[in-house]
Tab-separated table of C-alpha atoms in Angstrom:
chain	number	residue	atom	x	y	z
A	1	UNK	CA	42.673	96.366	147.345
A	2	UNK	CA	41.621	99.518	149.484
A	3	UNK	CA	38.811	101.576	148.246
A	4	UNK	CA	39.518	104.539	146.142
A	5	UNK	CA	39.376	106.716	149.438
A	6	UNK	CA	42.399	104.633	150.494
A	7	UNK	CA	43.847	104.264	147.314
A	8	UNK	CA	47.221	106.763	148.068
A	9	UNK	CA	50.485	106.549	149.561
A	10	UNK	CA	50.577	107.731	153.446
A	11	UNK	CA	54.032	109.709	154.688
A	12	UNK	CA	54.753	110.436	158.031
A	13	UNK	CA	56.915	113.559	157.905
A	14	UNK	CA	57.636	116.258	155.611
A	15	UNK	CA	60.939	116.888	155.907
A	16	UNK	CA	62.880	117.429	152.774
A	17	UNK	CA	63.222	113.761	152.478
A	18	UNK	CA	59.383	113.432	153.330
A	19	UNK	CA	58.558	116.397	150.729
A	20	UNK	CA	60.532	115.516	147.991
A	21	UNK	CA	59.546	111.845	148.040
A	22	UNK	CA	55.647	113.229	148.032
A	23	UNK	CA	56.611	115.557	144.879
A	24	UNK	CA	57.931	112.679	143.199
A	25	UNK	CA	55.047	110.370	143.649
A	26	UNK	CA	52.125	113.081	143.106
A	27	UNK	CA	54.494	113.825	140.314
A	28	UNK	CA	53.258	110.610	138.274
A	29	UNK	CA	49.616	111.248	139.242
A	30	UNK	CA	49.858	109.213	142.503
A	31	UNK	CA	47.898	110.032	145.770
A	32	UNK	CA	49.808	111.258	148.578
A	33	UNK	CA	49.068	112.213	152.274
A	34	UNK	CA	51.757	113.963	154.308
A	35	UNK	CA	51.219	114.301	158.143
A	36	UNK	CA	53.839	116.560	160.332
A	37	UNK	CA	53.585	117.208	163.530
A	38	UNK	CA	54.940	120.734	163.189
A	39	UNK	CA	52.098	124.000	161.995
A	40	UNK	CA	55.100	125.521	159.464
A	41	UNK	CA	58.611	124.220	157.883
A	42	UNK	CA	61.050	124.795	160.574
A	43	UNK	CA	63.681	127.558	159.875
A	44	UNK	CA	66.428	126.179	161.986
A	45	UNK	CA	69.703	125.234	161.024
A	46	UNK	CA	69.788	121.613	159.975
A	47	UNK	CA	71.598	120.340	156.559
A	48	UNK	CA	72.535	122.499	154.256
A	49	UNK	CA	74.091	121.051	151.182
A	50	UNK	CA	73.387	119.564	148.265
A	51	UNK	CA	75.504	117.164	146.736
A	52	UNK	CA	76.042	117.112	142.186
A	53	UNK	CA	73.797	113.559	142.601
A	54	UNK	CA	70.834	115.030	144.276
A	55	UNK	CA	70.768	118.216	142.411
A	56	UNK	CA	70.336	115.464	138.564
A	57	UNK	CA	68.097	113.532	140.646
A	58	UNK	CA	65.875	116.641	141.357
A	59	UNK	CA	65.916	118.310	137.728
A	60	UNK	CA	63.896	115.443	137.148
A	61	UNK	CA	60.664	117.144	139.426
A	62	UNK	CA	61.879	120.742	138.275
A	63	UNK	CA	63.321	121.520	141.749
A	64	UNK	CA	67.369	122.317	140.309
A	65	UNK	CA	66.843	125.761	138.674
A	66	UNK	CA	64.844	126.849	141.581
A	67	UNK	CA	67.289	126.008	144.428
A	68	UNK	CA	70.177	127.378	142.129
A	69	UNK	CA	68.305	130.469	142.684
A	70	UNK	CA	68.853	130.707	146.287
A	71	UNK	CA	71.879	128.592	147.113
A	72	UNK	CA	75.747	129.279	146.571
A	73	UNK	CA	77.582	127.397	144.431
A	74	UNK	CA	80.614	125.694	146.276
A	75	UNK	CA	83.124	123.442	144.013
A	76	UNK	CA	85.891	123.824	146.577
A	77	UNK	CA	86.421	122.227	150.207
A	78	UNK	CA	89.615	122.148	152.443
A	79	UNK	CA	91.126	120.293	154.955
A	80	UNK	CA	93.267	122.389	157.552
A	81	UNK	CA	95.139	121.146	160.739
A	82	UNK	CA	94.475	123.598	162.673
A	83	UNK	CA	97.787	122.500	164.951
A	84	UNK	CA	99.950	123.979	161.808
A	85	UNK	CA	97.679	126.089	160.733
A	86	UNK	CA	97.713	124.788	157.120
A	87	UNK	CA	95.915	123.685	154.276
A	88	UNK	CA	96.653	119.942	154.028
A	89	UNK	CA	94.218	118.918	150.703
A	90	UNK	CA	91.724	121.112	148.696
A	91	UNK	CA	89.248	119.165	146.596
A	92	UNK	CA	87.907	120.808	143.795
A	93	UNK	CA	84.550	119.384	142.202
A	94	UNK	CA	85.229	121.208	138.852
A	95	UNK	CA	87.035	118.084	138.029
A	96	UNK	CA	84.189	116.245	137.300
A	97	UNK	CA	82.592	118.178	135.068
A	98	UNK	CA	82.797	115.524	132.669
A	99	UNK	CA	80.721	113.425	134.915
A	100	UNK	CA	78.233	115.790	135.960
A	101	UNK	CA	76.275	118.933	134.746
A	102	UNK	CA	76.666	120.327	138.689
A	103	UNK	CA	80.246	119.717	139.686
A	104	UNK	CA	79.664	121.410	143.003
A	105	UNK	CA	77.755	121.407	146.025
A	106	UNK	CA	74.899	123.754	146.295
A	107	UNK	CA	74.697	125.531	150.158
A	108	UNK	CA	71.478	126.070	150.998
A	109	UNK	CA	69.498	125.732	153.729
A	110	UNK	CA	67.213	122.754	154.508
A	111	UNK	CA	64.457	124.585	155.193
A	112	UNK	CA	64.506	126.531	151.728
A	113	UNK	CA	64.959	123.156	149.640
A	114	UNK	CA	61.411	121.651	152.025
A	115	UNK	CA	59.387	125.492	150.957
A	116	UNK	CA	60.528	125.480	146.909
A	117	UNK	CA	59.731	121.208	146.788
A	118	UNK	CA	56.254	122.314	148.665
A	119	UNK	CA	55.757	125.271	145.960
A	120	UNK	CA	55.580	123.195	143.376
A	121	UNK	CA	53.730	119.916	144.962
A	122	UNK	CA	51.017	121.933	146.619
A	123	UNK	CA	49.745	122.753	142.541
A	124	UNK	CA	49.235	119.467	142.053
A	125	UNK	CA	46.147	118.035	142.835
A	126	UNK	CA	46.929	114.335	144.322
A	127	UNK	CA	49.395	116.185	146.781
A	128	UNK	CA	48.084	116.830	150.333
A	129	UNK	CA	49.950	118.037	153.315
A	130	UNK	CA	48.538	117.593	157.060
A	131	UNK	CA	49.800	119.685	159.817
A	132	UNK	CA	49.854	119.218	163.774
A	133	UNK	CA	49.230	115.802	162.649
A	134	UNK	CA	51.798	113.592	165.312
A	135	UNK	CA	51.557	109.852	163.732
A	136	UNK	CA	51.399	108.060	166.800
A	137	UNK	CA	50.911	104.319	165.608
A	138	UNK	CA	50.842	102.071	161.904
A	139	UNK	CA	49.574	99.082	160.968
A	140	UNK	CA	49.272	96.573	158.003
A	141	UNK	CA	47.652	94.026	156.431
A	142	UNK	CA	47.539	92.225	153.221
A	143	UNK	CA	45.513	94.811	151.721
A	144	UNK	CA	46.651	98.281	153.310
A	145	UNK	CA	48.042	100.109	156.138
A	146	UNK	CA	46.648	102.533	158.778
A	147	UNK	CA	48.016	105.183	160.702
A	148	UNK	CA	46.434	106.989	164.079
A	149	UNK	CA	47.596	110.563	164.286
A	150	UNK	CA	47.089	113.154	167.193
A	151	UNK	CA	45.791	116.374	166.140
A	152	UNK	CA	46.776	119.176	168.694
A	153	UNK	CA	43.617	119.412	170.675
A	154	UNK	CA	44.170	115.720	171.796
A	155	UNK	CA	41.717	114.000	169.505
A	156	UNK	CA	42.997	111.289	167.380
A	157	UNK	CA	42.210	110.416	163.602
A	158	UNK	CA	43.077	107.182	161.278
A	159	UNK	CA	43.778	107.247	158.073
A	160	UNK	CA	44.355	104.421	155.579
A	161	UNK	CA	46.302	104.112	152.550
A	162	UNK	CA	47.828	101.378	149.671
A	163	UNK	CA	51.785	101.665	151.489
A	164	UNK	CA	53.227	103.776	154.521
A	165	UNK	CA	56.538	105.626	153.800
A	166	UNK	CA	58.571	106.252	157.165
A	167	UNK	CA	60.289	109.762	156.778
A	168	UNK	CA	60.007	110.453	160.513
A	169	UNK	CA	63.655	110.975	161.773
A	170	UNK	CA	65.852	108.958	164.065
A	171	UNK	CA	62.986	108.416	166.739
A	172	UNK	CA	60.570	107.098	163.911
A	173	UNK	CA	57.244	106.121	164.785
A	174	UNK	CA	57.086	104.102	162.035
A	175	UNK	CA	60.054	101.904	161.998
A	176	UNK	CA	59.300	101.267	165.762
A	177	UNK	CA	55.737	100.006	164.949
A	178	UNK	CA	57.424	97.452	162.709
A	179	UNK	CA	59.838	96.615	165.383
A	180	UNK	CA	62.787	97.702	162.936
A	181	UNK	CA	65.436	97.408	164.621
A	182	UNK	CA	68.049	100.103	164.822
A	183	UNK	CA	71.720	99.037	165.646
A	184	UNK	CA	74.557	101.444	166.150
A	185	UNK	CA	75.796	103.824	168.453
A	186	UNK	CA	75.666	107.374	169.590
A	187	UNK	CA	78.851	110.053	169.396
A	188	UNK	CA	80.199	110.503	172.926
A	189	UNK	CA	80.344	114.324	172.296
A	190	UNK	CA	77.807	116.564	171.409
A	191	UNK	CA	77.324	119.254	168.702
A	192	UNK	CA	76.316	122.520	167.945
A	193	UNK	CA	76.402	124.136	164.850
A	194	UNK	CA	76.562	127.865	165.681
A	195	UNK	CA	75.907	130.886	162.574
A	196	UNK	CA	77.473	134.350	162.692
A	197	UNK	CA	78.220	137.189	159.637
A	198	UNK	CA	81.351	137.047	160.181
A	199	UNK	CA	83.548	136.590	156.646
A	200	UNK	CA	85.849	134.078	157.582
A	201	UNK	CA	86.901	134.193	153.652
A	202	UNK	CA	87.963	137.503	153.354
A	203	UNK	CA	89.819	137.128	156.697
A	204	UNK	CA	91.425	133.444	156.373
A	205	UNK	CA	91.276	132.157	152.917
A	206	UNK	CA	88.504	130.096	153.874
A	207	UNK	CA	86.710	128.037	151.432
A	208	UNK	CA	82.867	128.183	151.769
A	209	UNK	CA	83.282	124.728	152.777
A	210	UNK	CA	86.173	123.149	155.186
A	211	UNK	CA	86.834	120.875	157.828
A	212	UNK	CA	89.477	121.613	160.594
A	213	UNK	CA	91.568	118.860	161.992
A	214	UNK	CA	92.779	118.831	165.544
A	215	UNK	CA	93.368	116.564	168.453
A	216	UNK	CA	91.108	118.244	170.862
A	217	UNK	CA	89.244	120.804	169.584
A	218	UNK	CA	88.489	119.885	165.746
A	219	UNK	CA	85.696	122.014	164.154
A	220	UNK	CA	84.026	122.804	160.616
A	221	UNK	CA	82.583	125.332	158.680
A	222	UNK	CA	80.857	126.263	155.960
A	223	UNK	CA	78.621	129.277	154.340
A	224	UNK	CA	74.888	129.114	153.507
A	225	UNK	CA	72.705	132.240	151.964
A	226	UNK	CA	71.309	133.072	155.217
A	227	UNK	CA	67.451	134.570	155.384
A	228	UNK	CA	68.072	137.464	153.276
A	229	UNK	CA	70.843	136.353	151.272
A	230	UNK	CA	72.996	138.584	153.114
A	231	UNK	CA	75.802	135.123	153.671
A	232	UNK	CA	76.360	133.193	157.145
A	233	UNK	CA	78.565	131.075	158.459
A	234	UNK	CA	77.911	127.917	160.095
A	235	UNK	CA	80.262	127.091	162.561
A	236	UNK	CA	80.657	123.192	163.756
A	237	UNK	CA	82.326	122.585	167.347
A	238	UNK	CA	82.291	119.447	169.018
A	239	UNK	CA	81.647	119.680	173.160
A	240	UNK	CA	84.292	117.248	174.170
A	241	UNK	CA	83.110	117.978	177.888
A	242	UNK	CA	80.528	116.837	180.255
A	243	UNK	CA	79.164	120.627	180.753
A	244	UNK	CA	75.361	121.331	180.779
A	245	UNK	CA	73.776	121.558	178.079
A	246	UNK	CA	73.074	125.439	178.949
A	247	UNK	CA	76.770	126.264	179.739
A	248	UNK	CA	78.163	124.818	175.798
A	249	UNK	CA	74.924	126.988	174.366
A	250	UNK	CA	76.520	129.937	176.676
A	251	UNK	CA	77.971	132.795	174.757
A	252	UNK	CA	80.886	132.672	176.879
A	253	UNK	CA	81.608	129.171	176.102
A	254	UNK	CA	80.615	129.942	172.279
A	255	UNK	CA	83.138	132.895	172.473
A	256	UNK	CA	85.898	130.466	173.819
A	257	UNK	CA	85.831	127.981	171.198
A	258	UNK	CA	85.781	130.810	168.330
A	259	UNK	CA	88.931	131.800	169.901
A	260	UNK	CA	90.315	128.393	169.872
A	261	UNK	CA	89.451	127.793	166.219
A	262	UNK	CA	89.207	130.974	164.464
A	263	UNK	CA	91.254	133.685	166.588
A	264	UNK	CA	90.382	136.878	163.819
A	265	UNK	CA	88.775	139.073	166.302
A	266	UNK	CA	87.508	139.297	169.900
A	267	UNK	CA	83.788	138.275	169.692
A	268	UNK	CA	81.386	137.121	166.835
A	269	UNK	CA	78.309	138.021	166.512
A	270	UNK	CA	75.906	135.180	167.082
A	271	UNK	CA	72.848	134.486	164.485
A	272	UNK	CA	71.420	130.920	165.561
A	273	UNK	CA	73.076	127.586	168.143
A	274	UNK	CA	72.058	124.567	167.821
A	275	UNK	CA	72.788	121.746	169.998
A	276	UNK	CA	72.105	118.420	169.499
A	277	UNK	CA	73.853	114.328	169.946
A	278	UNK	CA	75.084	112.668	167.015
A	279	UNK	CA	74.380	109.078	166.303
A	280	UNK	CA	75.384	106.544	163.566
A	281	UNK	CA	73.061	103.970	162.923
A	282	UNK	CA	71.395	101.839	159.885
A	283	UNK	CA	67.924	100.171	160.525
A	284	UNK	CA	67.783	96.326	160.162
A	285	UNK	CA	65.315	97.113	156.905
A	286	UNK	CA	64.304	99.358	154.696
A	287	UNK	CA	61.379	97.788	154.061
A	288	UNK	CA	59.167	95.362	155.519
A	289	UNK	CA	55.544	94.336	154.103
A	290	UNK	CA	54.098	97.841	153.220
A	291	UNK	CA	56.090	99.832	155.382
A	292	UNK	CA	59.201	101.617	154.009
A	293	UNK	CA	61.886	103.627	155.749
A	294	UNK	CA	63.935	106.908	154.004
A	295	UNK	CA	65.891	108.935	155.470
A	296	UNK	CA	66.629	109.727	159.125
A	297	UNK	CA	63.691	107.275	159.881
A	298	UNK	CA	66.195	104.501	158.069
A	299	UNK	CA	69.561	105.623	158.957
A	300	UNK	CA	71.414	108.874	160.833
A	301	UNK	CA	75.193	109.852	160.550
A	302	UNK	CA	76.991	112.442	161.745
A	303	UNK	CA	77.085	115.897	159.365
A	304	UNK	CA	80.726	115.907	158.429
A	305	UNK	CA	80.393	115.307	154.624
A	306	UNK	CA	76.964	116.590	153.877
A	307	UNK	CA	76.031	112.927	153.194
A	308	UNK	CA	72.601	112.410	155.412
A	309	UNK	CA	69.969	114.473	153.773
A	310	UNK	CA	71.790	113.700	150.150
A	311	UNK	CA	71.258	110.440	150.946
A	312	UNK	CA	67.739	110.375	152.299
A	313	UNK	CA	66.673	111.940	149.467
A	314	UNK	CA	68.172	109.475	147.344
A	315	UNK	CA	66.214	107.313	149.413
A	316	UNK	CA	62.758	108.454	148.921
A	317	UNK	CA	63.669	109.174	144.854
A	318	UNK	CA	64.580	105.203	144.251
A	319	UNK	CA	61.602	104.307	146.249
A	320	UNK	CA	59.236	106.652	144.914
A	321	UNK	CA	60.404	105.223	141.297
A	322	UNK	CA	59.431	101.606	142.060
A	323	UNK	CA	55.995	102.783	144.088
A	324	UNK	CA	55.442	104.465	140.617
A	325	UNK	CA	56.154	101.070	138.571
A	326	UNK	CA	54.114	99.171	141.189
A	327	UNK	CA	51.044	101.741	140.585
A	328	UNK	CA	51.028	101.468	136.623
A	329	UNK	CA	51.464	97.706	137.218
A	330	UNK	CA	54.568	97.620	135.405
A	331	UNK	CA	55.948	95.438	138.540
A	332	UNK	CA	54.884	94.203	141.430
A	333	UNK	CA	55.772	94.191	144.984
A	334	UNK	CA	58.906	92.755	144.723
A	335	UNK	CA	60.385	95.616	143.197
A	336	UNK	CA	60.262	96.903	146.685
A	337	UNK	CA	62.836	94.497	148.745
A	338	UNK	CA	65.014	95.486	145.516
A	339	UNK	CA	64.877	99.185	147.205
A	340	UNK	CA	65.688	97.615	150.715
A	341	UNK	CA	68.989	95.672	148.168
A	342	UNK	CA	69.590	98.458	146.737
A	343	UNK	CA	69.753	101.320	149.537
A	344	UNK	CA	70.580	99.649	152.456
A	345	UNK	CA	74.081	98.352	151.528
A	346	UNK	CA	74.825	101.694	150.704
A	347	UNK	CA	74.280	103.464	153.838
A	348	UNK	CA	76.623	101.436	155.109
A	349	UNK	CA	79.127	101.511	152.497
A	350	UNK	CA	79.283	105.186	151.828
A	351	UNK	CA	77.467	107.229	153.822
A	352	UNK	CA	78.309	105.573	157.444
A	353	UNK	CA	81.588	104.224	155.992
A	354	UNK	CA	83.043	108.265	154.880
A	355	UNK	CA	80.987	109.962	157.800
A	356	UNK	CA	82.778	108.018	160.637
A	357	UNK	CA	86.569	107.974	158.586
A	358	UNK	CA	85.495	112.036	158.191
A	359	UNK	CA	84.990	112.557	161.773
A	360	UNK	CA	87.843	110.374	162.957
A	361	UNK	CA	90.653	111.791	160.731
A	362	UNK	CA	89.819	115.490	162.062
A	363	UNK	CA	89.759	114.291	165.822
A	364	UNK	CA	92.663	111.567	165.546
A	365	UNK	CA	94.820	112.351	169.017
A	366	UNK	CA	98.045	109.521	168.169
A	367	UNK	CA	100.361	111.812	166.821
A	368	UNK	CA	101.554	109.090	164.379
A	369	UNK	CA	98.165	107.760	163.113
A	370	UNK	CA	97.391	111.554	162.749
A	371	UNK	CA	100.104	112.647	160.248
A	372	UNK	CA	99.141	108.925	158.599
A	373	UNK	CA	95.617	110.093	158.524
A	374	UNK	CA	96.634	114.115	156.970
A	375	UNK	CA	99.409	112.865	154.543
A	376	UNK	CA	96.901	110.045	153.315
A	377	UNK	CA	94.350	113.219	152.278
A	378	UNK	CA	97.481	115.381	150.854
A	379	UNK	CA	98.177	112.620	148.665
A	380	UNK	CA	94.396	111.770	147.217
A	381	UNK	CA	94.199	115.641	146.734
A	382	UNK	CA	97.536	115.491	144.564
A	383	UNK	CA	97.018	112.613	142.058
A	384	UNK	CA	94.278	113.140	139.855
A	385	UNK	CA	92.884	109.919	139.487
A	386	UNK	CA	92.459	109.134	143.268
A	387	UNK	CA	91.228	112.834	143.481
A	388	UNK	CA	88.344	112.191	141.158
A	389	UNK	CA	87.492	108.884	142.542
A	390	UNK	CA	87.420	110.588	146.272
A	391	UNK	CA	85.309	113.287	144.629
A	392	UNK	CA	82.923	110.117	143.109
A	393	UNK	CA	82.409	108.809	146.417
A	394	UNK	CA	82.429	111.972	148.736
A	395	UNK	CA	79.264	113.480	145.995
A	396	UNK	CA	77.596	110.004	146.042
A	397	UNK	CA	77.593	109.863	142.455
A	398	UNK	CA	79.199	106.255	142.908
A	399	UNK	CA	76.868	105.187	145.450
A	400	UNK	CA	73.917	105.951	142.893
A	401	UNK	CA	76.315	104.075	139.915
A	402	UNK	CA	76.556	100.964	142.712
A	403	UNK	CA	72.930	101.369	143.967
A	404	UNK	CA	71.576	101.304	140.163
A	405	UNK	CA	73.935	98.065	139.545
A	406	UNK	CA	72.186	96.116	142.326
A	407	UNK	CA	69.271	94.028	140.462
């Protein structure tokens, strides 16, 4: 057993998946030690929604009533083709109201949901937060792990703890010290995600959220707060091209696709662009000896769904749960390869499963297999029964039914 020095649970990363899973732990009175390699919570446009299933899960830690606060309430999403220029399927959460006490998705930015889980952790005292800390190797043993982290002036530090919780992103540290392997594959296009003030509800019947099919030039969007409330739109293009990476951040070329997608005035003003490669991948483990993956750090997906940071979170929640069982010595270690059971299968099942069937059905060029794809949605959105189930899988409230089954 470490000493009482060591006696806490290490995180690399403090993320919202990172954050949240540190506010759940220090939550039951356990130690935790965050490291990040950044000085302050980034304010750039990452994920943005919350799905009915995260917002239960974090009314547990007192985190739902807060990000109500700030976030917009969004039951509705369309699909449009943007080759008709209709609406082929609106979903409407409402319809599980039965189900849920938050039928709808909350829009709010990531960055928010990291500050109000920090607000409340940093009160507690077994809650502790690093910064410019880059984790740059991990270890174990029977009795512990231990991390080296970089501090910025070069200088390195190690720290020790009980287990080491991976919530480093895609290019994890900590899954490649375990020589997790990754498998998958990366989107041949890239994104960017692109905000402006522009009301695209009050000009096109827009929903706040909605995804736009089309052969070549699909694209998405969807409304979050923005920094003082005052509403933006996120815009999602795919660049199908080979072009620089500084041409598709170009205004000109940003200008271009608006007019391709949403033709309802000459040029939009723009707030933030963000480019970045998409990948879809699902680590060989969640878990191996003391070392646990969540999030990013365990498995990436494209954004079309809001499903990633939903599911991270989930993640970090389950795991966090057991850690705290473990602690009390109400179980013992074994409870943790029931995580890797129990949230592995479903990253694959739901959240890589909808992502790539999401992405595909608004980018599906066969003329044929595209009207299969569109009349398929028209007719979930039209019976109730497969509407609700859609709605089930699409909020991940039946991923968290299946995940809880798994013993």
């Amino acid at each position: 057993m470490p000493s009482s020095d060591d006696n806490c649970i290490l995180i690399s990363g403090a993320g919202p998946v990172g954050m949240i899973t540190g506010l759940y732990l220090a939550r039951q009175g356990i130690p935790v030690k965050l490291f990040d390699t950044l000085a302050d919570i980034p304010a750039d446009h990452r994920a943005a929604t919350l799905q009915p299933s995260t917002l239960q899960m974090l009314d547990e830690i007192d985190m739902t009533s807060k990000l109500l606060a700030r976030g917009i309430e969004s039951p509705m999403f369309q699909f449009r083709d943007r080759l008709t220029d209709e609406i082929v399927a609106e979903f409407d959460l409402g319809i599980l109201k039965d189900e849920t006490p938050y039928p709808y998705v909350l829009q709010i930015e990531q960055h928010k949901t990291v500050a109000i889980a920090y607000d409340i952790a940093q009160k507690l005292d077994c809650f502790e937060i690093q910064r410019e800390r880059e984790v740059i190797s991990a270890s174990q043993s029977d009795v512990g792990v231990e991390i080296v982290v970089r501090l910025p002036d070069g200088t390195e530090e190690q720290h020790k703890g009980r287990y080491l919780i991976g919530c480093d992103g895609g290019r994890s540290i900590t899954r490649k010290s375990q020589d997790i392997d990754f498998p998958g594959f990366t989107w041949n296009e890239r994104f960017i995600i692109v905000a402006t003030h522009f009301d695209f509800a009050a000009a096109g019947g827009y929903r706040f959220r909605n995804y736009v099919a089309h052969p070549s030039q699909w694209c998405a969007l969807m409304k979050v707060p923005g920094e003082e409330d005052e509403g933006l739109w996120r815009c999602l293009f795919p660049a199908m091209t080979d072009e620089p990476d500084e041409v598709v951040t170009s205004n000109e070329w940003i200008q271009a696709r608006f007019q391709e997608c949403y033709d309802f005035q000459e040029s939009y003003n723009i707030v933030h662009r963000n480019l970045y490669k998409v990948h879809q991948r699902v680590a060989e483990k969640f878990r191996l000896g003391r070392v646990m993956l969540a999030g990013d750090a365990a498995h990436v997906n494209n954004p079309i769904g809001g499903m990633g940071m939903n599911s991270g979170i989930h993640d970090g929640i389950n795991l966090a749960e057991k850690i705290g069982r473990v602690w009390r010595g109400e179980a013992d270690e074994d409870i943790f390869d029931l995580y890797d059971r129990q949230r592995r299968p479903m990253a694959e099942k739901y959240v890589q499963a909808q992502t790539i069937q999401n992405k595909e059905t608004l980018q599906e060029t066969d003329p044929e297999a595209r009207q299969k794809r569109l009349d398929g949605l028209r007719a979930i959105a039209a019976d109730k029964t497969q509407h609700i189930e859609y709605l089930r899988r699409a909020s991940l409230i039946a991923m968290v039914e299946e995940a809880n089954s798994i013993t």
